[in-house]
Short mmCIF file of C-alpha atoms and ligand atoms in Angstrom, two decimals:
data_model
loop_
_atom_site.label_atom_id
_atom_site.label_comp_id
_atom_site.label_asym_id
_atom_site.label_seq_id
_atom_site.Cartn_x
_atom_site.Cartn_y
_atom_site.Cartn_z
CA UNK A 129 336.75 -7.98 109.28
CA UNK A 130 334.92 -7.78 112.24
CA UNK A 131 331.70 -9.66 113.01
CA UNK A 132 328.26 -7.79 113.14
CA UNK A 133 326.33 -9.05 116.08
CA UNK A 134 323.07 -10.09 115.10
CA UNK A 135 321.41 -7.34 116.42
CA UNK A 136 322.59 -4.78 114.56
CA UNK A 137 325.34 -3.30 117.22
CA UNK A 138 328.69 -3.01 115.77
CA UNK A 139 331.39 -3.65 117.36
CA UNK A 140 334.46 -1.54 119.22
CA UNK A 141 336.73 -2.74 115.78
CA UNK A 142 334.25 -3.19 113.08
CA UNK A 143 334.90 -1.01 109.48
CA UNK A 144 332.70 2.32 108.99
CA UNK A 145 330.99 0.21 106.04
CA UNK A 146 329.66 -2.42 108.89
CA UNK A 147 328.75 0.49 111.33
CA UNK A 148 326.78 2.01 108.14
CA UNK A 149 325.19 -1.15 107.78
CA UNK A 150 324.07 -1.95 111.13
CA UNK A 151 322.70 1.22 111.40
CA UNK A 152 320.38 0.92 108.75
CA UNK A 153 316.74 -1.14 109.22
CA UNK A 154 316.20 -4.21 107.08
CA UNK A 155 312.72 -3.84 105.38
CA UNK A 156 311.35 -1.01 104.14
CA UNK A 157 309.62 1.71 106.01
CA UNK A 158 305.83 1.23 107.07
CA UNK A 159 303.09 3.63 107.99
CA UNK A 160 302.41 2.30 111.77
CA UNK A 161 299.48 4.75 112.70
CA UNK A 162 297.40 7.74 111.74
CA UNK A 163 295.86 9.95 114.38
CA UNK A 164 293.56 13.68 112.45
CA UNK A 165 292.42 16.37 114.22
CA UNK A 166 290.08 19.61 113.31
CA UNK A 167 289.78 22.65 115.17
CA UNK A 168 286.18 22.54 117.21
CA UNK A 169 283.93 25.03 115.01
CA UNK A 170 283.06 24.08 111.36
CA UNK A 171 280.86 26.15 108.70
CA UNK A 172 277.99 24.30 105.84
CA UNK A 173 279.23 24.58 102.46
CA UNK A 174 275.99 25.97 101.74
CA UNK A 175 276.00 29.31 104.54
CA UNK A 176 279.38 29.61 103.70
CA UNK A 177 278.87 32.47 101.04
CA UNK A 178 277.06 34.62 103.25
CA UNK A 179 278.63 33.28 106.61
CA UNK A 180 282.42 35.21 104.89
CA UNK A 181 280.97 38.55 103.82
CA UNK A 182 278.68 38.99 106.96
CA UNK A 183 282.19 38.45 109.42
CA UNK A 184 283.80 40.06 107.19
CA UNK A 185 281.59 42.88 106.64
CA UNK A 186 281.89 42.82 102.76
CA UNK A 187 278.26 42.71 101.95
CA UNK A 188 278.64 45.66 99.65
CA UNK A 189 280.44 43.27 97.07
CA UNK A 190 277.24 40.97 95.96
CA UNK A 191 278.92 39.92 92.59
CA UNK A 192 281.77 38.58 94.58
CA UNK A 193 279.61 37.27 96.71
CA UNK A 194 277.45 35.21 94.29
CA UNK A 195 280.59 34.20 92.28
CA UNK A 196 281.93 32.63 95.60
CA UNK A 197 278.08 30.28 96.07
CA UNK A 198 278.66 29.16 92.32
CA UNK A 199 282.42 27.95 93.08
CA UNK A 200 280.73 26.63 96.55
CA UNK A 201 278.45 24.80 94.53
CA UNK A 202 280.52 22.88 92.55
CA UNK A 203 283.20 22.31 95.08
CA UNK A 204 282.58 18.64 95.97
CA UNK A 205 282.58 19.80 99.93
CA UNK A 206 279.54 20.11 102.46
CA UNK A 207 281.55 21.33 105.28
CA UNK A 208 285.14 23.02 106.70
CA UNK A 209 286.29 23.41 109.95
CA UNK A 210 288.45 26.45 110.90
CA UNK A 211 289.99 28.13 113.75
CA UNK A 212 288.68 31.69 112.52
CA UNK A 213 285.05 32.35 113.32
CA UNK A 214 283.00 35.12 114.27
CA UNK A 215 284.81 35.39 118.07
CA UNK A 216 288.22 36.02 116.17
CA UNK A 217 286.91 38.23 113.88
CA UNK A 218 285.00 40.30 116.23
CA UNK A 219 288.35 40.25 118.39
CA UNK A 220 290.65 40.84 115.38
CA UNK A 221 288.28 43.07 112.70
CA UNK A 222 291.58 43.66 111.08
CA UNK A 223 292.02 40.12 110.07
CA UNK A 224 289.13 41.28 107.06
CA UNK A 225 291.12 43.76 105.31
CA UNK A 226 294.78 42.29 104.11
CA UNK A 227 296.06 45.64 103.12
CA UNK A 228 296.17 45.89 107.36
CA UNK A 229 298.72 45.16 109.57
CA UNK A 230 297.96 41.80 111.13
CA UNK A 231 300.84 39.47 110.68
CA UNK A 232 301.72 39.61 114.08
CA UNK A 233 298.90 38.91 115.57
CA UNK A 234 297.72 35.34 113.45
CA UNK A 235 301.74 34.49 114.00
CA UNK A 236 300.86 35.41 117.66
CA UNK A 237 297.58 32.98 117.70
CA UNK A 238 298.75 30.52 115.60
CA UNK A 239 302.55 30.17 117.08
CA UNK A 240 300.51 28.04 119.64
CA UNK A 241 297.40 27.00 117.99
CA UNK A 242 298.68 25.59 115.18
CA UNK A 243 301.27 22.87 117.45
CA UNK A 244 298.20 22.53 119.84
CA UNK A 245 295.90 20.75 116.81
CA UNK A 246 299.15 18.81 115.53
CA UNK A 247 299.41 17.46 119.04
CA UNK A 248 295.74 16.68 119.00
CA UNK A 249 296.69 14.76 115.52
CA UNK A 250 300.48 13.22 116.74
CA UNK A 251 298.13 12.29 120.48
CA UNK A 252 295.29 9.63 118.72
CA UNK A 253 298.65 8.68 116.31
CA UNK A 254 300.47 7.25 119.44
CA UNK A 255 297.65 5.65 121.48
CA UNK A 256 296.84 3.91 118.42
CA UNK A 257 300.66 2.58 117.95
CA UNK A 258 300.56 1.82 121.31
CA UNK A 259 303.95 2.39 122.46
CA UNK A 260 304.87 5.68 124.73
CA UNK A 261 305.49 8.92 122.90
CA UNK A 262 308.93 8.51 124.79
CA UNK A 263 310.03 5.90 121.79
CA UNK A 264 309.38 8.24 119.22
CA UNK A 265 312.96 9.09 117.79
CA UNK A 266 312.31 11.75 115.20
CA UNK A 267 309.87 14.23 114.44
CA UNK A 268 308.72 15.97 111.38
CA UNK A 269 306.91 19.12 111.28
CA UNK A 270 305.39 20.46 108.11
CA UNK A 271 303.24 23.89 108.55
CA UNK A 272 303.20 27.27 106.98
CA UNK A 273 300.40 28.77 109.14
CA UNK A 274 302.44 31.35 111.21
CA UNK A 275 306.19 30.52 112.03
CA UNK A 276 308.72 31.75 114.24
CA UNK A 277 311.73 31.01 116.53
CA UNK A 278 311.65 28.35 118.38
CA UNK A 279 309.89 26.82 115.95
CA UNK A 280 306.38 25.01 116.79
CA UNK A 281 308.13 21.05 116.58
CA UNK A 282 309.51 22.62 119.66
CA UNK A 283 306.23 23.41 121.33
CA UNK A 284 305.11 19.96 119.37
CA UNK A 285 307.42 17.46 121.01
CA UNK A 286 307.06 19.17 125.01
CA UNK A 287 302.97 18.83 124.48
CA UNK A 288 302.99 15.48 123.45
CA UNK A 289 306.20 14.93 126.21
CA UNK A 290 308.43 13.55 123.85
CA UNK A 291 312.28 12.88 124.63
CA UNK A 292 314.51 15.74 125.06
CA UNK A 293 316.85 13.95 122.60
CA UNK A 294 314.49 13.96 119.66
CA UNK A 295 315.43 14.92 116.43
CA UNK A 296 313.37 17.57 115.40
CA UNK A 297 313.02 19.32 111.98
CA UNK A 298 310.33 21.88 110.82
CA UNK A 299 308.99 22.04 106.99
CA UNK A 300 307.27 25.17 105.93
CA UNK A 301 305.71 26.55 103.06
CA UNK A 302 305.25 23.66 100.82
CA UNK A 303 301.82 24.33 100.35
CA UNK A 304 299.74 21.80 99.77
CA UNK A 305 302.91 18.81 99.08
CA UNK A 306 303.71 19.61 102.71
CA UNK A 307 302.62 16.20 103.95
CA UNK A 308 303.86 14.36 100.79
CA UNK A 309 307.50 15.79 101.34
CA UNK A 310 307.28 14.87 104.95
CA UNK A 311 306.44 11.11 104.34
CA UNK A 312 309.13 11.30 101.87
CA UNK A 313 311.71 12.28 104.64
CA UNK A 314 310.32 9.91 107.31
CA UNK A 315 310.73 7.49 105.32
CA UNK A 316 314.03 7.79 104.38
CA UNK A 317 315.02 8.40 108.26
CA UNK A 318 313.58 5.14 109.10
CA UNK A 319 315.05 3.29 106.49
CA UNK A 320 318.65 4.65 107.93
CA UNK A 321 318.37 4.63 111.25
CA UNK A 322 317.76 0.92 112.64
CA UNK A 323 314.63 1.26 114.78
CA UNK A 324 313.83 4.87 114.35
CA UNK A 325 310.23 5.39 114.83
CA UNK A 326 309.36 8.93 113.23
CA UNK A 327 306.19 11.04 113.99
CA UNK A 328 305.31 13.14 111.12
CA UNK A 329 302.59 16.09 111.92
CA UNK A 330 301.10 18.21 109.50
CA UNK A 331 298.56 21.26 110.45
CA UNK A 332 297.52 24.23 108.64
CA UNK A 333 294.88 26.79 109.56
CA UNK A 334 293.69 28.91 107.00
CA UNK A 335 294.02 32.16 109.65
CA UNK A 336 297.08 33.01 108.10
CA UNK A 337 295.29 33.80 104.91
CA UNK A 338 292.03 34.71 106.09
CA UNK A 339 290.95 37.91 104.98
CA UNK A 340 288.07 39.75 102.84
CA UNK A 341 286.96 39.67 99.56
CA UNK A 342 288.91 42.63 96.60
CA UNK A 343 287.69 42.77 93.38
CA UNK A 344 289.93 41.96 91.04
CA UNK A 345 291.32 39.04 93.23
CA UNK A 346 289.49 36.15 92.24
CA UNK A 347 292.29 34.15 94.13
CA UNK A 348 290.81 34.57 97.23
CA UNK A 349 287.28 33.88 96.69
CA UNK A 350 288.41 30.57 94.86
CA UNK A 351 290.68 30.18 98.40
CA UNK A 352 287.74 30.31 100.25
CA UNK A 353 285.44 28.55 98.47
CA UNK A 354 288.17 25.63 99.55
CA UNK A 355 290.17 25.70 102.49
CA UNK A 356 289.78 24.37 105.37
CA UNK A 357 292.12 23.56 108.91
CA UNK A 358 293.00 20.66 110.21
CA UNK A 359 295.91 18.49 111.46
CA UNK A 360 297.46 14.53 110.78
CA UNK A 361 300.15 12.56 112.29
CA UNK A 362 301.60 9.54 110.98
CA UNK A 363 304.42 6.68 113.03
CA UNK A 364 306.36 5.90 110.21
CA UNK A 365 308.91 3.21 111.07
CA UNK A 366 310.74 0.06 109.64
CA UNK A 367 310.58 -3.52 111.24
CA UNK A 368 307.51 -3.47 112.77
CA UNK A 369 307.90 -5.17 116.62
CA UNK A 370 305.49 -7.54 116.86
CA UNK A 371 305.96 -7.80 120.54
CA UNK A 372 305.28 -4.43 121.07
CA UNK A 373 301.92 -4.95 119.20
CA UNK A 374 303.09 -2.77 115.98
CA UNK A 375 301.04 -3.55 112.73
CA UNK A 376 301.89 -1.98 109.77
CA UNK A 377 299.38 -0.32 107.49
CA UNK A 378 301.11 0.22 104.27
CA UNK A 379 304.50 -0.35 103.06
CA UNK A 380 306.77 2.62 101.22
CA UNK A 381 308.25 1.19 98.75
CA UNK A 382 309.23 4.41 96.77
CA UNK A 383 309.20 8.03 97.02
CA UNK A 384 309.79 10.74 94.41
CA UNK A 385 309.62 14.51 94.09
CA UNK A 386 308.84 16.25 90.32
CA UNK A 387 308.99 19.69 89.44
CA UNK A 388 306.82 20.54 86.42
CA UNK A 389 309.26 22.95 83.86
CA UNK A 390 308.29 26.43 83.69
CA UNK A 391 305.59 26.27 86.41
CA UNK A 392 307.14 29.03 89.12
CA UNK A 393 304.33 31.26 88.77
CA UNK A 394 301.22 28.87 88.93
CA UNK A 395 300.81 28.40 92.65
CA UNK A 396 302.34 31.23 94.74
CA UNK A 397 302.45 32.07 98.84
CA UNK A 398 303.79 34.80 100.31
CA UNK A 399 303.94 36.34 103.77
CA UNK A 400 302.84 40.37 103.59
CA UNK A 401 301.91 42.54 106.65
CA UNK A 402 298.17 41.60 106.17
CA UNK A 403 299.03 37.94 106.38
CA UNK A 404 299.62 35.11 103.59
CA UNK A 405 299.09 36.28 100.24
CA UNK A 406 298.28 33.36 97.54
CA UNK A 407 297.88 32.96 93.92
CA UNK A 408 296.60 29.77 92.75
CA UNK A 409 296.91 30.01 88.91
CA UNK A 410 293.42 29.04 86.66
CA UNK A 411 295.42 25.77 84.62
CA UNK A 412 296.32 23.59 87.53
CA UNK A 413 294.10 21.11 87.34
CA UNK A 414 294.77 20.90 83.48
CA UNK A 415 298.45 21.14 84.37
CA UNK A 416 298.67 18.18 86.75
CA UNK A 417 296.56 15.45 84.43
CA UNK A 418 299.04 16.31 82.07
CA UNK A 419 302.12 15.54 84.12
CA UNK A 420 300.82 12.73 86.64
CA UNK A 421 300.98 9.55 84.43
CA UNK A 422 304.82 10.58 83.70
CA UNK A 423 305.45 10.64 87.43
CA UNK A 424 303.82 7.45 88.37
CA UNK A 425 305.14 5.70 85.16
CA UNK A 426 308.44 7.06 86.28
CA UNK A 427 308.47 5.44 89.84
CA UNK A 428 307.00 2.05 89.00
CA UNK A 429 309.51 1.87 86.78
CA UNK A 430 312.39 2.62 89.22
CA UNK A 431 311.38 -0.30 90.88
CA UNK A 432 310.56 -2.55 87.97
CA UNK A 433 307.05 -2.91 88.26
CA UNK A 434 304.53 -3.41 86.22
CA UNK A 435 301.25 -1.78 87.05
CA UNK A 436 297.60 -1.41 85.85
CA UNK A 437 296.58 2.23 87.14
CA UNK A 438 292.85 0.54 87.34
CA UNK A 439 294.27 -1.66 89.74
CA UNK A 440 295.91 0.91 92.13
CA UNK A 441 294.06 2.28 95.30
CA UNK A 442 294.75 6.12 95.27
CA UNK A 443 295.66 8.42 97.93
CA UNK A 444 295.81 11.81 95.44
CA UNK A 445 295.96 15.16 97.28
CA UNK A 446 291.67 16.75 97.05
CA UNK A 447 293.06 20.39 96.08
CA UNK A 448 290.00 20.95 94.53
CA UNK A 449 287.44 18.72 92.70
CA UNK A 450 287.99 19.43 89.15
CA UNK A 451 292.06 18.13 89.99
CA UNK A 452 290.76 14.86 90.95
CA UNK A 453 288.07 14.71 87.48
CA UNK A 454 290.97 15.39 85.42
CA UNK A 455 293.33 13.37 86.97
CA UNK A 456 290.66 10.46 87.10
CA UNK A 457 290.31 11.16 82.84
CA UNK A 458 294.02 11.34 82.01
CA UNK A 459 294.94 8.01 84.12
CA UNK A 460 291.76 6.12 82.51
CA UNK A 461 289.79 5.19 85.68
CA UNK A 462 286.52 4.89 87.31
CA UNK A 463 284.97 7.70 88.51
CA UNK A 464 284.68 5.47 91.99
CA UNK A 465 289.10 4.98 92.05
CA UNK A 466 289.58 8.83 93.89
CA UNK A 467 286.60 7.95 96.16
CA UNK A 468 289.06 7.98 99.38
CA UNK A 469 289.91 11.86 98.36
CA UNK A 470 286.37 12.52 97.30
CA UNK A 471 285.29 11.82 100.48
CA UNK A 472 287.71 13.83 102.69
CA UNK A 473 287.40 16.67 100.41
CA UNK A 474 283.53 16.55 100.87
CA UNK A 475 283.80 16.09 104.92
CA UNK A 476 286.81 19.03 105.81
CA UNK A 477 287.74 20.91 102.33
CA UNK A 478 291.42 20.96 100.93
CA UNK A 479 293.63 21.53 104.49
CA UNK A 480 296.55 21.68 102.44
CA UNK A 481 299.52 19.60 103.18
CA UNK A 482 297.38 17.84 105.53
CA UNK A 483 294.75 16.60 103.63
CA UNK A 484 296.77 13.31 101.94
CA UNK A 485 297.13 11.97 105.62
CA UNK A 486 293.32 12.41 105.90
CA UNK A 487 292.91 10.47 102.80
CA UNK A 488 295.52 7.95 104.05
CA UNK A 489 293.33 7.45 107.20
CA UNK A 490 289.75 6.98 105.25
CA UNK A 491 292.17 4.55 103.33
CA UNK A 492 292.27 2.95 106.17
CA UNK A 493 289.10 2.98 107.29
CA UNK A 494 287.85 1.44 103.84
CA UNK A 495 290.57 -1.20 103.90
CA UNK A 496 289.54 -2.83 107.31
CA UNK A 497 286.01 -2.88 106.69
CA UNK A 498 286.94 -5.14 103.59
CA UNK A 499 289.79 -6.85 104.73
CA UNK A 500 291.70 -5.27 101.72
CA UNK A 501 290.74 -7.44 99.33
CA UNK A 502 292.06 -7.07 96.06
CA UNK A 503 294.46 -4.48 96.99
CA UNK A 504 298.24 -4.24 96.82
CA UNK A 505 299.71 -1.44 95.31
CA UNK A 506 299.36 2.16 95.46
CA UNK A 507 299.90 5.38 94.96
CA UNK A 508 300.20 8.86 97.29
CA UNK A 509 300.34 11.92 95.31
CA UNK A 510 300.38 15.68 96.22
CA UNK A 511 300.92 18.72 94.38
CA UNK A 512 301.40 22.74 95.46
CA UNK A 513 304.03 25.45 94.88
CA UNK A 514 306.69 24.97 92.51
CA UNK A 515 304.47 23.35 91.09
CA UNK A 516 305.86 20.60 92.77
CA UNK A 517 304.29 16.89 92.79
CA UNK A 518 305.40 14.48 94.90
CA UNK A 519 304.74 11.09 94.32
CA UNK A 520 304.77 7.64 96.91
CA UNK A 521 303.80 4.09 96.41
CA UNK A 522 302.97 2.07 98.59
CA UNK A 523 301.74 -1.76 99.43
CA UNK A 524 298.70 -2.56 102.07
CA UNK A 525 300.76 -4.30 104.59
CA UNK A 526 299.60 -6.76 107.33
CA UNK A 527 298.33 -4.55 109.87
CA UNK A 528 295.25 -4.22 107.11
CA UNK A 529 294.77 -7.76 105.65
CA UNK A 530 291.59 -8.99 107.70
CA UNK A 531 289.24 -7.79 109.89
C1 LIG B 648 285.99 23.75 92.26
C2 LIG B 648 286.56 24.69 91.18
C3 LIG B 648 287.26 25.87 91.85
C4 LIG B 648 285.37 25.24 90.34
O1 LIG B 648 284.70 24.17 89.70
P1 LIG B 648 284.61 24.10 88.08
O2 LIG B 648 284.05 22.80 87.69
O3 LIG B 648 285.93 24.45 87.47
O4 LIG B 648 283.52 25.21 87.77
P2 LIG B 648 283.53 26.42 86.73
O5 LIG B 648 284.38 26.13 85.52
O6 LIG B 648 282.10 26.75 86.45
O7 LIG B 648 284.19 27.60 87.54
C5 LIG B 648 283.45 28.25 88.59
C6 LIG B 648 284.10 29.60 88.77
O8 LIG B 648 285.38 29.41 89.37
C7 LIG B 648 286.32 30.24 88.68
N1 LIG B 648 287.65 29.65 88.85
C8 LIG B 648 288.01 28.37 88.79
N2 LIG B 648 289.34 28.23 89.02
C9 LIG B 648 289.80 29.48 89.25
C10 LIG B 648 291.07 30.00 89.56
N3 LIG B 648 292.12 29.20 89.73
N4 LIG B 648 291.19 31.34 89.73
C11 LIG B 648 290.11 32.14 89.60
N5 LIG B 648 288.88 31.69 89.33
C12 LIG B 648 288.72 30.38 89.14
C13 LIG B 648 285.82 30.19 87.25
O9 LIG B 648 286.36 31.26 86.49
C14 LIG B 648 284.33 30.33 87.46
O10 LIG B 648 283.99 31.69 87.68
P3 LIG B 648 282.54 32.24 87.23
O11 LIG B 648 282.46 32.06 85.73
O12 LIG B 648 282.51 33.68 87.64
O13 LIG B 648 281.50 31.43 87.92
C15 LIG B 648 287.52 23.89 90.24
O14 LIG B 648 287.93 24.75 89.18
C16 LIG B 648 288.73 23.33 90.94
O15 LIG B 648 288.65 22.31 91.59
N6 LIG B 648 289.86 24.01 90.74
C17 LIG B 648 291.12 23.57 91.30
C18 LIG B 648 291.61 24.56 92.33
C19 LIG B 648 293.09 24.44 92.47
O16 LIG B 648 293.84 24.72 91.52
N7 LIG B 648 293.57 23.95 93.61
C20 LIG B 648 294.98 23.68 93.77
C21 LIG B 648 295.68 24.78 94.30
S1 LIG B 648 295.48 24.77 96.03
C22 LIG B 648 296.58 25.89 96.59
O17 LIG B 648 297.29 26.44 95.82
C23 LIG B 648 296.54 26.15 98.00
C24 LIG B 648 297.05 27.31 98.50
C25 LIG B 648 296.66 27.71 99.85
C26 LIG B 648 296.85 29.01 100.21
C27 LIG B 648 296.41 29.47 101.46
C28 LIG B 648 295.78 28.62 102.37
O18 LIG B 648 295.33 29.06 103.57
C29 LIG B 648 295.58 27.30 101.99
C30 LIG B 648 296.02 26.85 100.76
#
């Protein structure tokens, strides 16, 4: 057998098995930065009701209306930022009416919109990693807000001048598990590829599915009671180099993906001429607190721990504030434990696949201002079509242990 140098490199005579194994990293693969961006113009929870119907001249529909300031009301969010406002709808006045033709044009706008707030995101990622955007080796893009050939990681990796060897791939319409499948992937790129460093960017604007209020589709007015646009990036790599001033923020330590039985219908998207249709079904929040623990049980044990859900910190997907009460009930804990997703869900809305990256971040930001104490494990969870829940956990790593 041939010898392995010790760093990494095969050599000319060594066995497939020892090229497999020097390609693949030792530890396991660490979140190495965050970076979140938010288109410029943002609307009050509070106007919001009659902000929609007056740009979308629907004012004739005041029981829609009203139903749309009770859901606002008890939504848990003061404020969303979106791309569309009244400039785009004056521009666009078919945007309001979804029976329309308008896919083109929100493909059109957000073909290069959407890439433009994801290299906003990926942009604050690497300056806070530190190294140049040149040493990113892979890039994951998860969107569903208006897609076409070449795709927007395209767009993506020349804006933030990225190397033309790259290896790019595009997710789309995951909904609202977007970001959750991404991570999943990143990290199992890093862990194969011996120094990979991966930039995962997630951005969804709700322009696709922006359009006026029908009666008799309570979908949308419960849609726009909570969605919101915005972007986050994430360096996911394995090994951090200390010399090159990486500090790891959390660990993966495992990643799963569950599909709930008999769920196909619950959460729906679909692309029509008059944009992205959606359904979002009236049980989901009952339907995830009744699958979660099974999930998390699941992956602690795959890895033989044994864990205390009180004693977790939480990074749950905000898809609307009754998912995180029930969630809270069925797992046992504090009404304080989902206070990361509370939080980002009050500031910016649900921004789909996004949002988990958001909650990552204010993670973060709660972790160094207490030096982590007390944490260690983890767990990432977000949900959408399918109904799909993907689940991560993860350990607070170095980069967050003191101030
Ligand atoms: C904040 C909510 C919406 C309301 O709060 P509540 O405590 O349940 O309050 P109520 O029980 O008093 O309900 C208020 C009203 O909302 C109505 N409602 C309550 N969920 C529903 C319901 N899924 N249908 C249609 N009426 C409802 C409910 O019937 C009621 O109507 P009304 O009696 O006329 O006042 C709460 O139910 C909640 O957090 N629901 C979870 C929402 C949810 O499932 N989110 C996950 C799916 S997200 C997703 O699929 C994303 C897709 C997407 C697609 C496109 C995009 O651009 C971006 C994203």
């Amino acid at each position: 057998m041939a010898p392995v140098p010790a760093n990494g490199a095969a050599t000319a005579t060594a066995t497939t098995q020892e090229i497999r194994r020097a390609q693949r990293a030792d530890g396991p693969a660490t979140v190495l930065a965050i970076g979140t961006a938010n288109p410029e113009t943002y609307v009050s929870q509070d106007e919001y009701a009659d902000y929609y119907f007056r740009i979308t001249k629907s004012e004739h529909l005041p029981e829609l209306k009203d139903k749309l300031r009770r859901i606002c009301n008890k939504s848990g969010i003061d404020k969303r930022f979106m791309y569309v406002n009244e400039d785009v709808m004056e521009a666009h006045p078919e945007f309001a009416d979804r029976n329309q033709s308008s896919l083109n044009a929100r493909v059109e706008i957000a073909s290069k919109a959407v890439p433009e707030l994801a290299a906003a995101a990926s942009a604050k990622a690497i300056a806070e990693w530190g190294r140049p955007a040149t040493d990113i080796t892979h890039l994951i893009f998860s969107t569903y807000s208006g897609v076409k050939a070449p795709s927007g990681d395209r767009l993506l990796a020349s804006l933030l001048g990225l190397r033309p060897n790259v290896s790019r791939t595009t997710l789309s319409l995951h909904g609202c598990y977007g970001g959750g499948r991404a991570l999943q992937l990143a990290k199992e790129l890093a862990e194969n590829n011996r120094g990979a460093r991966v930039l995962v960017a997630c951005a969804e604007m709700t322009l696709i599915a922006f359009y006026g209020p029908e009666v008799g589709c309570n979908d949308t007015i419960v849609g726009q009671a909570l969605f919101g646009d915005g972007s986050g990036a994430v360096i996911v790599g394995a090994d951090p180099v200390d010399a090159a001033g990486e500090r790891p923020l959390f660990e993966m330590a495992f990643a799963s993906q569950t599909t709930v039985p008999d769920s196909e219908g619950a959460i729906t998207m679909q692309h029509t001429k008059g944009g992205m249709d959606y359904h979002i079904g009236s049980g989901i929040p009952e339907m995830l607190a009744g699958n979660i623990e099974r999930c998390l049980a699941d992956a602690f044990d795959s890895i033989g721990v044994a864990a205390d859900w009180k004693d977790l910190f939480w990074a749950v997907h905000p898809g609307g504030r009754r998912i995180l009460d029930l969630i809270e009930e069925a797992l046992g804990l504090d009404n304080g434990a989902m206070a990361a997703s509370r939080q980002v869900l009050r500031e910016f809305g649900n921004m789909s696949g996004t949002t988990v990256i958001f909650v990552l971040n204010e993670l973060r930001r709660r972790f160094k201002a207490n030096g982590a104490e007390g944490a260690d494990w983890g767990a990432l969870m977000a949900f959408g079509p399918g109904v799909t829940i993907e689940t991560m956990l993860l350990r607070v790593a170095a980069g967050l242990k003191g101030n």
